[in-house]
JSON list of C-alpha atoms and ligand atoms in Angstrom, two decimals:
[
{"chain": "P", "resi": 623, "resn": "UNK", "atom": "CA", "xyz": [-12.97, 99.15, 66.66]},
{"chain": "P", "resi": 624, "resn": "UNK", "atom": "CA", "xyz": [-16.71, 99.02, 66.73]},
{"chain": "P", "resi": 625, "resn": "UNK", "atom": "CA", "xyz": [-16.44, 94.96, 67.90]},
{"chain": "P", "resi": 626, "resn": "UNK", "atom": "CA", "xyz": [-14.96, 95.10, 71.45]},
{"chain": "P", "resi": 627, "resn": "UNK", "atom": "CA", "xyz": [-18.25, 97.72, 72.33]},
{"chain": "P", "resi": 628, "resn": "UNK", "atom": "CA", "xyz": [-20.41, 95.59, 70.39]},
{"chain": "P", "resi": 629, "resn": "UNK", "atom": "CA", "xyz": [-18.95, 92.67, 73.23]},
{"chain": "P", "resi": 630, "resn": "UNK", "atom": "CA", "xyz": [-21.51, 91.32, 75.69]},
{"chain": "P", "resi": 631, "resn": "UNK", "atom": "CA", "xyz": [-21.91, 88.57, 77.83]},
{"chain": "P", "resi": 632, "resn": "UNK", "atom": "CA", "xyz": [-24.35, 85.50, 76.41]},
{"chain": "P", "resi": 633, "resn": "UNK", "atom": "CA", "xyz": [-26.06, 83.13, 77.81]},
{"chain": "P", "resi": 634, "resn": "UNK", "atom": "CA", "xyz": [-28.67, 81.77, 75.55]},
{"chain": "P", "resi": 635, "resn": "UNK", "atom": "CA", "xyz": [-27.45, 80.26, 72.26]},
{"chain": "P", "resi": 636, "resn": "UNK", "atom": "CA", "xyz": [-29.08, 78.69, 68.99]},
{"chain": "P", "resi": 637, "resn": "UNK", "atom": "CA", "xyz": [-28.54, 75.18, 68.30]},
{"chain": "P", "resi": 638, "resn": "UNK", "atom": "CA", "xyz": [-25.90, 75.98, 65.81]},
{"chain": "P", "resi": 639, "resn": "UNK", "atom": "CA", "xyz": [-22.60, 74.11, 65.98]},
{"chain": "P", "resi": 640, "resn": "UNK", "atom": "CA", "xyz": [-19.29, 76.50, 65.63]},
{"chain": "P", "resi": 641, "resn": "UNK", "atom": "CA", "xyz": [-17.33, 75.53, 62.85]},
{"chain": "P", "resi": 642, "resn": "UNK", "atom": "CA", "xyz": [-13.60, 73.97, 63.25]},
{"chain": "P", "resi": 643, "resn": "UNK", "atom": "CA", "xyz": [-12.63, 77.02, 61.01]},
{"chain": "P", "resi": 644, "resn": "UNK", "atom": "CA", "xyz": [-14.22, 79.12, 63.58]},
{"chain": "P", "resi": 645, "resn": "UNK", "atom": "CA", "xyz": [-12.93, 77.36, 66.45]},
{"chain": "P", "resi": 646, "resn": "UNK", "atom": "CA", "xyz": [-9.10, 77.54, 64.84]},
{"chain": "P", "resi": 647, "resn": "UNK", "atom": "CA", "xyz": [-9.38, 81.41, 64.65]},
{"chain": "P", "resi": 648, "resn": "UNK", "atom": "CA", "xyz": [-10.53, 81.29, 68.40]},
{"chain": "P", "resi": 649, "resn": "UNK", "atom": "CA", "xyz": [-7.56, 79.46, 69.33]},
{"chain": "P", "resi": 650, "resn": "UNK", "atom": "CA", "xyz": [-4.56, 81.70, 66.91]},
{"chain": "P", "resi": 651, "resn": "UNK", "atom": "CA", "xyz": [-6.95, 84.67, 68.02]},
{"chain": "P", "resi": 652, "resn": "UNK", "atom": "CA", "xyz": [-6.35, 83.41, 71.80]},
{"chain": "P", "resi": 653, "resn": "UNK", "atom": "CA", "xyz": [-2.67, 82.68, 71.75]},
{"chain": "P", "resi": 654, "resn": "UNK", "atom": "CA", "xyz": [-2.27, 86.20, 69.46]},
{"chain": "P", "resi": 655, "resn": "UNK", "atom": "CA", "xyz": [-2.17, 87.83, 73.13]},
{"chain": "P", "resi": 656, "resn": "UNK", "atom": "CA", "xyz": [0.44, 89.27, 74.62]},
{"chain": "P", "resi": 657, "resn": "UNK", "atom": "CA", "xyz": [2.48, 87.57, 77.74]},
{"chain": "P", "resi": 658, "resn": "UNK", "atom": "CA", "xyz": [5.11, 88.52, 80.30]},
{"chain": "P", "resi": 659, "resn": "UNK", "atom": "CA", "xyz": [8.47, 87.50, 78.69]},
{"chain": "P", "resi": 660, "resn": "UNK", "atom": "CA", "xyz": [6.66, 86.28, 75.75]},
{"chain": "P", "resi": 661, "resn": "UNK", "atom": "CA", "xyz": [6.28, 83.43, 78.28]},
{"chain": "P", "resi": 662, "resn": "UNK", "atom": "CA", "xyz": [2.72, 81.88, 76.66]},
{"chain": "P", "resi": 663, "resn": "UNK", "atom": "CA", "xyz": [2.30, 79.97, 79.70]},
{"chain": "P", "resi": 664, "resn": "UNK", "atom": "CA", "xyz": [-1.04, 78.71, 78.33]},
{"chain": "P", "resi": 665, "resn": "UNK", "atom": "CA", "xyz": [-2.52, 75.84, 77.12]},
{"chain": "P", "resi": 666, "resn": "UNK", "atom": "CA", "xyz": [-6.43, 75.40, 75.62]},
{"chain": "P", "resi": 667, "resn": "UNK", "atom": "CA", "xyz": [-8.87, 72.93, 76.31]},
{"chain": "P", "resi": 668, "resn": "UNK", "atom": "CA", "xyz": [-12.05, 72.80, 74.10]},
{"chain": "P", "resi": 669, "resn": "UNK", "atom": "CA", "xyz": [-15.17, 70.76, 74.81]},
{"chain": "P", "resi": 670, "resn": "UNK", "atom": "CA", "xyz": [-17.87, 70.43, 72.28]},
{"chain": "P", "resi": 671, "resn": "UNK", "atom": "CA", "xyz": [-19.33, 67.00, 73.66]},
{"chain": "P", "resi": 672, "resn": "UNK", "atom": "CA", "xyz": [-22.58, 66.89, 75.91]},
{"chain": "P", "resi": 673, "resn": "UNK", "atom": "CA", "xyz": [-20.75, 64.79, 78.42]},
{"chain": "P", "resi": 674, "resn": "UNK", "atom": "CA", "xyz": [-18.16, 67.26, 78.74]},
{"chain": "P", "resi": 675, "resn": "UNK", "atom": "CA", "xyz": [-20.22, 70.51, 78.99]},
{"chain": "P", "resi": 676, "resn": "UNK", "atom": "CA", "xyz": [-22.44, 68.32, 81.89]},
{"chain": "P", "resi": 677, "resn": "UNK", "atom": "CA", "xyz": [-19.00, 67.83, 83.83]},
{"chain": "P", "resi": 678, "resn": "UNK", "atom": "CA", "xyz": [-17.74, 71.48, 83.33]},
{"chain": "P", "resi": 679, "resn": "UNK", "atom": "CA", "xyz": [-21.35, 72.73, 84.83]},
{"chain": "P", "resi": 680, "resn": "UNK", "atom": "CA", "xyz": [-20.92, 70.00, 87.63]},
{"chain": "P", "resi": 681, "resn": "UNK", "atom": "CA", "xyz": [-18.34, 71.83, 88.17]},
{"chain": "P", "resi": 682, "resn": "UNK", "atom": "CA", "xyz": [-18.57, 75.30, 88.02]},
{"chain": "P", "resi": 683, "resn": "UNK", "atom": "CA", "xyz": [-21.69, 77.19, 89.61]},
{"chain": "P", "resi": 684, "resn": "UNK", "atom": "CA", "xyz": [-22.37, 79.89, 87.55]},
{"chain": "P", "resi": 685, "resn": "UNK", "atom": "CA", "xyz": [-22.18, 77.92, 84.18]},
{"chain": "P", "resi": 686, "resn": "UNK", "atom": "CA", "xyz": [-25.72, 78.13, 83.16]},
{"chain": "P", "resi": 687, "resn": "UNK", "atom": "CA", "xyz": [-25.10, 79.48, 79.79]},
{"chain": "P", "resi": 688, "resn": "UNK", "atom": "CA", "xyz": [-22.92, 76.11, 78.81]},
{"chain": "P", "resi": 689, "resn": "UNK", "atom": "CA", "xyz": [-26.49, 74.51, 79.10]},
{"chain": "P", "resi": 690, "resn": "UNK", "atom": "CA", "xyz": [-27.21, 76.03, 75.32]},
{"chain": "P", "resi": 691, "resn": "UNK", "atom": "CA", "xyz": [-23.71, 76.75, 74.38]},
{"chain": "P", "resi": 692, "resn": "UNK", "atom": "CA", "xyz": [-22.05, 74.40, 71.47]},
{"chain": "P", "resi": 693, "resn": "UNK", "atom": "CA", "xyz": [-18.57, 75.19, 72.89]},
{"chain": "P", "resi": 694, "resn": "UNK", "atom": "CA", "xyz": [-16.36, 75.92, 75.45]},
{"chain": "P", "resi": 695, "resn": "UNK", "atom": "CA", "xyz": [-13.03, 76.67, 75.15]},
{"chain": "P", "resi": 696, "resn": "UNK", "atom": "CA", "xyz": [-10.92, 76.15, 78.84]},
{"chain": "P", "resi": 697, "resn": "UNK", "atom": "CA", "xyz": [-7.99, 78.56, 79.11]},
{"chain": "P", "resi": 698, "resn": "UNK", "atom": "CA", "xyz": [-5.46, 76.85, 81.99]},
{"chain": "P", "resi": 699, "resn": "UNK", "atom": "CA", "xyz": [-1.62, 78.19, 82.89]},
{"chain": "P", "resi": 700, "resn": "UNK", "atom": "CA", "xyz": [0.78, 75.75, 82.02]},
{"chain": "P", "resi": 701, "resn": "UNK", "atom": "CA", "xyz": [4.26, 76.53, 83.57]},
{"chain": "P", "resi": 702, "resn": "UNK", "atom": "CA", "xyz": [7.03, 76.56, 81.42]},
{"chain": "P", "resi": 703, "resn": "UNK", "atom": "CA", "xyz": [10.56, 76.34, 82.79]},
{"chain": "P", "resi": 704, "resn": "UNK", "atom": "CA", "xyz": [8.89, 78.02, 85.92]},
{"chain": "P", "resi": 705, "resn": "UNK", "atom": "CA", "xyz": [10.43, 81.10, 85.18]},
{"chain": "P", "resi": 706, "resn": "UNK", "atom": "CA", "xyz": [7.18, 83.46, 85.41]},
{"chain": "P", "resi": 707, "resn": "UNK", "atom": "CA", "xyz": [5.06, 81.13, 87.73]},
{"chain": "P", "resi": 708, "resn": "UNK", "atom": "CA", "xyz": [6.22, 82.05, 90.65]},
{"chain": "P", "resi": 709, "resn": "UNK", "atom": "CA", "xyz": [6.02, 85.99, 90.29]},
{"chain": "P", "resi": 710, "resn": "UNK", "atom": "CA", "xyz": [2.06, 85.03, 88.83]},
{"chain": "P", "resi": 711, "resn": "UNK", "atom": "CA", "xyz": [2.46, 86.72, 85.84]},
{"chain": "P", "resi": 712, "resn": "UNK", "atom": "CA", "xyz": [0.44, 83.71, 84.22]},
{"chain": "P", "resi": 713, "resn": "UNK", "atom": "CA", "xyz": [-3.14, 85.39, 85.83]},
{"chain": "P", "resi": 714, "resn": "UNK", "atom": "CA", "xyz": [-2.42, 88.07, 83.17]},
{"chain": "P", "resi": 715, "resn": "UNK", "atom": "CA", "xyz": [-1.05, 86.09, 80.39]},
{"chain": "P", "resi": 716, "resn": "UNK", "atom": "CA", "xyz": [-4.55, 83.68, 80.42]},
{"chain": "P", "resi": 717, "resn": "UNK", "atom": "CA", "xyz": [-6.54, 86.84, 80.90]},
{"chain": "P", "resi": 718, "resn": "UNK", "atom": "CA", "xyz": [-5.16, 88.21, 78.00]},
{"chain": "P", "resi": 719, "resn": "UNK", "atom": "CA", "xyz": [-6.08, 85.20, 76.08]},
{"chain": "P", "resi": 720, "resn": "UNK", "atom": "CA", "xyz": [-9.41, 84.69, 77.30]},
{"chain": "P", "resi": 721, "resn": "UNK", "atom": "CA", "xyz": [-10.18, 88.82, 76.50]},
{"chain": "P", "resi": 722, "resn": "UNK", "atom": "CA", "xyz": [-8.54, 88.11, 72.56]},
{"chain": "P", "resi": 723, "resn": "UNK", "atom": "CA", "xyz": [-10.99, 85.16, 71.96]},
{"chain": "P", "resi": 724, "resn": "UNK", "atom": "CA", "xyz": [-13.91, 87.09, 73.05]},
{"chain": "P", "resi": 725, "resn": "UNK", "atom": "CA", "xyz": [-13.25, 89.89, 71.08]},
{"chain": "P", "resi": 726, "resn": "UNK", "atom": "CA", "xyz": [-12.54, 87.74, 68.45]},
{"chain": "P", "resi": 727, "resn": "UNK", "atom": "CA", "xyz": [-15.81, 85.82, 68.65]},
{"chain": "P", "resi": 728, "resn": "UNK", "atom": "CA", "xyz": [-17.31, 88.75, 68.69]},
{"chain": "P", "resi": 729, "resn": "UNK", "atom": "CA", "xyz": [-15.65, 89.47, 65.40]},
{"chain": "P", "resi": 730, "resn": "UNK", "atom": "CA", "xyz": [-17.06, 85.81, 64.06]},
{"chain": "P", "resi": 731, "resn": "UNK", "atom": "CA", "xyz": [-20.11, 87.10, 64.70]},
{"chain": "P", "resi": 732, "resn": "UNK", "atom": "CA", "xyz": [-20.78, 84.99, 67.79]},
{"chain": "P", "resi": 733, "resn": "UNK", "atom": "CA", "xyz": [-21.72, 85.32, 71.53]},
{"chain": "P", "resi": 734, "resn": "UNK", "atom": "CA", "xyz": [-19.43, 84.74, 74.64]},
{"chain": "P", "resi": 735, "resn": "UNK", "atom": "CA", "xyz": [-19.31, 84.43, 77.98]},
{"chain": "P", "resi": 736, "resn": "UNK", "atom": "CA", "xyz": [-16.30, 84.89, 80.39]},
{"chain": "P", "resi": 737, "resn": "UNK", "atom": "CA", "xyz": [-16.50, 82.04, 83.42]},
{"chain": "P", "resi": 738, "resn": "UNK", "atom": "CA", "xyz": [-14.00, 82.42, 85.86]},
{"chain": "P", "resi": 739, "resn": "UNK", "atom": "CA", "xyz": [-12.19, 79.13, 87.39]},
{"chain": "P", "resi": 740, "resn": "UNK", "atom": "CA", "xyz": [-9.35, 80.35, 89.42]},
{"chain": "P", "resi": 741, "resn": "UNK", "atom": "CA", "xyz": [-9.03, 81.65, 91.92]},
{"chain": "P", "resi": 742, "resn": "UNK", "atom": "CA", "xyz": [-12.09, 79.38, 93.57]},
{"chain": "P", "resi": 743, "resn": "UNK", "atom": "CA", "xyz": [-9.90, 76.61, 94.45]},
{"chain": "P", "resi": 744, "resn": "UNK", "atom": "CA", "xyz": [-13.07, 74.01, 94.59]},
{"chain": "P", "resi": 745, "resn": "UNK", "atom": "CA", "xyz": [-13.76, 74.58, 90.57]},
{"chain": "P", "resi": 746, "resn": "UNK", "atom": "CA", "xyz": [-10.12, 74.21, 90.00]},
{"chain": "P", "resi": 747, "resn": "UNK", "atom": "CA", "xyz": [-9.94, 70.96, 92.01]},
{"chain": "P", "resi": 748, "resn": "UNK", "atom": "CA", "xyz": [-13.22, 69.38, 90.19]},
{"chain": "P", "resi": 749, "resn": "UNK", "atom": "CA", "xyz": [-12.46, 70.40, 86.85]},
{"chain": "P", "resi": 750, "resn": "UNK", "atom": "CA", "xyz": [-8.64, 69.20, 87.21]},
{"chain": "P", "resi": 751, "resn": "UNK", "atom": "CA", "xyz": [-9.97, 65.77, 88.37]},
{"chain": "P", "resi": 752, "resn": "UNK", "atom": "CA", "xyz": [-12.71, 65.99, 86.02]},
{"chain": "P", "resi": 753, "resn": "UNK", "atom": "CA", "xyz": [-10.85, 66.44, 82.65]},
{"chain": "P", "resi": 754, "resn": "UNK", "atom": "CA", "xyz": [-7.36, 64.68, 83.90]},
{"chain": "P", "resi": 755, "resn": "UNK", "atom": "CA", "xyz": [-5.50, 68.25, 84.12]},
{"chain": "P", "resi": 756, "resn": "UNK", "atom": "CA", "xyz": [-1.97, 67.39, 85.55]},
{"chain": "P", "resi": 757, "resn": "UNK", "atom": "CA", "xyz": [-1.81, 69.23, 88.97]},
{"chain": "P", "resi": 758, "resn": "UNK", "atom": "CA", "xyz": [0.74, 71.52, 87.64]},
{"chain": "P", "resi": 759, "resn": "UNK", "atom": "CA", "xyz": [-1.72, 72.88, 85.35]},
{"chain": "P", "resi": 760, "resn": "UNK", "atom": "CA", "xyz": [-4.34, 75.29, 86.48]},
{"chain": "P", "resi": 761, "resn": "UNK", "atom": "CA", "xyz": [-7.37, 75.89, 84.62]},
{"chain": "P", "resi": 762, "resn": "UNK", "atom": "CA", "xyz": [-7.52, 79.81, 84.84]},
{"chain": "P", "resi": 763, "resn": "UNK", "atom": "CA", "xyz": [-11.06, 80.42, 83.04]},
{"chain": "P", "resi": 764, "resn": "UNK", "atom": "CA", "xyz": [-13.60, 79.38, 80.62]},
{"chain": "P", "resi": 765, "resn": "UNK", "atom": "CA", "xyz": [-15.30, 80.73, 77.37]},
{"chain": "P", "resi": 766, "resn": "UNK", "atom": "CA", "xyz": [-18.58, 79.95, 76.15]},
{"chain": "P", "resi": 767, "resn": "UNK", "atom": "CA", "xyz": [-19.49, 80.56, 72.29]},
{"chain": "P", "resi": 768, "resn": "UNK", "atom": "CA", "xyz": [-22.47, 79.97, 70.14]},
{"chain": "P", "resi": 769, "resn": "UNK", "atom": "CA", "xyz": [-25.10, 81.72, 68.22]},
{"chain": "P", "resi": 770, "resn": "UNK", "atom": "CA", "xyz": [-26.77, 84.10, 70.75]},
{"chain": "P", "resi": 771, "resn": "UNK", "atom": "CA", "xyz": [-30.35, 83.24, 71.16]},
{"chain": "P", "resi": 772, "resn": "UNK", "atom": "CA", "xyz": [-30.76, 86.99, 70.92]},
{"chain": "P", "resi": 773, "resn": "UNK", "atom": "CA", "xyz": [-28.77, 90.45, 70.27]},
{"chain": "P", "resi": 774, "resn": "UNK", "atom": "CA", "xyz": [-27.44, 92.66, 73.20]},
{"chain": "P", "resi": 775, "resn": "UNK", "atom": "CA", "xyz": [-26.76, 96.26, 73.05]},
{"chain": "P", "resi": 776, "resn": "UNK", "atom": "CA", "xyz": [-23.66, 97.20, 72.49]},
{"chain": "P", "resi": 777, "resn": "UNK", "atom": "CA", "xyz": [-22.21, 98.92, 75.81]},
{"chain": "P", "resi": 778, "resn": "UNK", "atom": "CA", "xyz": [-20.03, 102.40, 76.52]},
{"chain": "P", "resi": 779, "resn": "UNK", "atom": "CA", "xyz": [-19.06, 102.55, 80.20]},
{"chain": "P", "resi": 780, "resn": "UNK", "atom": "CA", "xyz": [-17.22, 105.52, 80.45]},
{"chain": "P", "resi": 781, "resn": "UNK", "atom": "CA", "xyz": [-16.42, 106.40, 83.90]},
{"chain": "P", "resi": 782, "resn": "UNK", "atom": "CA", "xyz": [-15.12, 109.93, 83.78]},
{"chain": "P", "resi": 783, "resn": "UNK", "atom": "CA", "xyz": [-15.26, 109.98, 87.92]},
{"chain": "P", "resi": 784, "resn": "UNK", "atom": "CA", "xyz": [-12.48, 107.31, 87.59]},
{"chain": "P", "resi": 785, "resn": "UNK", "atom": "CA", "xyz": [-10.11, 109.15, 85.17]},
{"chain": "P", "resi": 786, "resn": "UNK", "atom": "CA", "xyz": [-7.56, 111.14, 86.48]},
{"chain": "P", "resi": 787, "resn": "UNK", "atom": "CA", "xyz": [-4.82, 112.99, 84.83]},
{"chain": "P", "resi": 788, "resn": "UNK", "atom": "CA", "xyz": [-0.62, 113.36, 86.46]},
{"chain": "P", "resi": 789, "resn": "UNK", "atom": "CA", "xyz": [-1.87, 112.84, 89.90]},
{"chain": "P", "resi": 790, "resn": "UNK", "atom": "CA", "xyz": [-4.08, 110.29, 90.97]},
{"chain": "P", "resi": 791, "resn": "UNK", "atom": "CA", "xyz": [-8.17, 111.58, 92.29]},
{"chain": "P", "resi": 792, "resn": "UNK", "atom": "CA", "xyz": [-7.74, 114.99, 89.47]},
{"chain": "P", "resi": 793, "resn": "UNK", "atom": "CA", "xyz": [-9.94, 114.37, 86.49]},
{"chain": "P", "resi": 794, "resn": "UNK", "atom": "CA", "xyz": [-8.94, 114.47, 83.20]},
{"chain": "P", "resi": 795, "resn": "UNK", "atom": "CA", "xyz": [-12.06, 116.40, 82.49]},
{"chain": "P", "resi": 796, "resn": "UNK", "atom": "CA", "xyz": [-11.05, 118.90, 84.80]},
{"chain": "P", "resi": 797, "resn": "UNK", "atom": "CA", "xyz": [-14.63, 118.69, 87.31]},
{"chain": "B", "resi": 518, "resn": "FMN", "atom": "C1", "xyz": [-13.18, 87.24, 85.39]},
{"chain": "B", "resi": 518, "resn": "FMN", "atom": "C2", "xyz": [-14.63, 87.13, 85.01]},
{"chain": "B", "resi": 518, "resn": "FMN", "atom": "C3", "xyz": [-15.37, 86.07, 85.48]},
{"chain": "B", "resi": 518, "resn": "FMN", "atom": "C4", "xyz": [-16.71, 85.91, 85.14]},
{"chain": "B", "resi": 518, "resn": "FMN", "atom": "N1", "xyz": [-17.37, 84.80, 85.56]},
{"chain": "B", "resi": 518, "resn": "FMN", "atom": "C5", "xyz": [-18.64, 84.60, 85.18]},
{"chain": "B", "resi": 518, "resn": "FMN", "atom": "C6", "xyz": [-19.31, 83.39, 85.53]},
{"chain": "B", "resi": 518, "resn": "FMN", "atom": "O1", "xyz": [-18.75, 82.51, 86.17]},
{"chain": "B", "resi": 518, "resn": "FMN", "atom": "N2", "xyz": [-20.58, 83.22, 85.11]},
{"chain": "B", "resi": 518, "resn": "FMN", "atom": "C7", "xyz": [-21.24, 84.19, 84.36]},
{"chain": "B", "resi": 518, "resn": "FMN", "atom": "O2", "xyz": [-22.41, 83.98, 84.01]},
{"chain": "B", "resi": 518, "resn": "FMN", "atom": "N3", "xyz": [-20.63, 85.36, 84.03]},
{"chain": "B", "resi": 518, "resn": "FMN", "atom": "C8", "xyz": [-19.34, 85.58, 84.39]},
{"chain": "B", "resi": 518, "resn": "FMN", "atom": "N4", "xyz": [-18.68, 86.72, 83.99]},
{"chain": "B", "resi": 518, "resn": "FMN", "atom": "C9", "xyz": [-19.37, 87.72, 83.13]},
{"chain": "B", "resi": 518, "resn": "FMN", "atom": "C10", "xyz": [-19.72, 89.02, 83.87]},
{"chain": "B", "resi": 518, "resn": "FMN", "atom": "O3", "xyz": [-20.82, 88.80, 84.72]},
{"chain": "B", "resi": 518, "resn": "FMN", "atom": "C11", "xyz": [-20.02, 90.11, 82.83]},
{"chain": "B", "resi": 518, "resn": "FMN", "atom": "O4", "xyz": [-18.86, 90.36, 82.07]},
{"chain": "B", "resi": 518, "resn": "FMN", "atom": "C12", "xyz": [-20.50, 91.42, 83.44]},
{"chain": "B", "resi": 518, "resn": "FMN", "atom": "O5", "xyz": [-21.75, 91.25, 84.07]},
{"chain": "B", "resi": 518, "resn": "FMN", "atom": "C13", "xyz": [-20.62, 92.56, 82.42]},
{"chain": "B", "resi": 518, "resn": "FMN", "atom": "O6", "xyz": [-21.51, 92.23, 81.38]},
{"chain": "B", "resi": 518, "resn": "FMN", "atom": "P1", "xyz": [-21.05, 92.21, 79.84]},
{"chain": "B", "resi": 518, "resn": "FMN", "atom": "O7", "xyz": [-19.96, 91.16, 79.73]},
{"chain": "B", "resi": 518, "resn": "FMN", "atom": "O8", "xyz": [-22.26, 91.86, 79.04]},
{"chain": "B", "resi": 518, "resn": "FMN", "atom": "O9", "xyz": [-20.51, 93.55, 79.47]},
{"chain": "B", "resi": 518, "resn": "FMN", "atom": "C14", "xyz": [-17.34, 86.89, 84.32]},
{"chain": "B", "resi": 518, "resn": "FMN", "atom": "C15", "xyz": [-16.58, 87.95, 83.84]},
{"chain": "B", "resi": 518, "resn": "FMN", "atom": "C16", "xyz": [-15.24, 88.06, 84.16]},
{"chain": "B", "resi": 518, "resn": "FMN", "atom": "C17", "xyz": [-14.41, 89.20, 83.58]}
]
């Protein structure tokens, strides 16, 4: 799948608004992922308006790339029945979804970028105050998509050093 190589992280983007089509397959593309106990202890918060990308960067100190970027989609664990919480599946389950709308953006033909909330319990607490996120909500991460201002090169990082085969430190490629 020549898409999830062709993935890189933007942060420069065109002037170019994301459509609600595009911003609907983001979301079914997002809660497509998989989740402990089919749990989905997720919920999506999308911010389009200048106001709100100027309170996200506030926010968050290594947002530059919401400066340019029509859209941000926030990915935040939402507890259901509690069930899952406490064991912290949840980091996985919103990983998941964040990692299924950037491939899928990539698919759209549009840039992302990854921008980690949790665990940095200062963004959490300005963002939650900031966009009235109950405090049994956490906002897990952020995704910014747009237009790239300009391509990036598709990336292979094979690390053969790292891959081992039956026992743990012997390479699969035998060196
Ligand atoms: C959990 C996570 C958090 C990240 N947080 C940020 C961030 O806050 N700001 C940012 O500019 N990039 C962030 N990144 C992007 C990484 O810097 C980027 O993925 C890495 O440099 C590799 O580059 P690539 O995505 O182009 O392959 C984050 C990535 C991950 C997976």
């Amino acid at each position: 799948m020549k898409e999830l190589f062709a993935r890189r992280s933007i942060r420069k983007y065109l002037d170019i608004p994301v459509t609600p089509e595009q911003i609907e397959r983001l979301l079914r593309a997002g809660m497509a992922a998989p989740s402990a106990g089919d749990g989905r202890e997720w919920s999506f918060l999308v911010v389009q308006s200048q106001e709100g990308k100027e309170k996200f960067m506030s926010a968050h100190d290594a947002s530059g790339a919401v400066k340019t970027a029509p859209l941000l989609i926030m990915v935040c664990a939402r507890f259901r029945e509690e069930v899952y919480a406490p064991e912290g599946f949840w980091v996985q389950d919103c990983a998941a979804a964040i990692e299924n709308m950037l491939i899928e953006a990539t698919y759209l033909g549009l840039g992302s970028l990854w921008m980690a909330i949790y665990p940095r319990q200062h963004r959490i607490a300005r963002i939650r105050t900031l966009f009235g996120i109950p405090e049994e909500v956490i906002p897990f991460g952020a995704v910014a998509i747009g237009v790239p201002a300009r391509g990036k090169p598709p990336i292979d990082r094979y690390m053969a050093d790292y891959v081992y085969l039956e026992r743990y430190g012997q390479r699969l490629d035998g060196r």
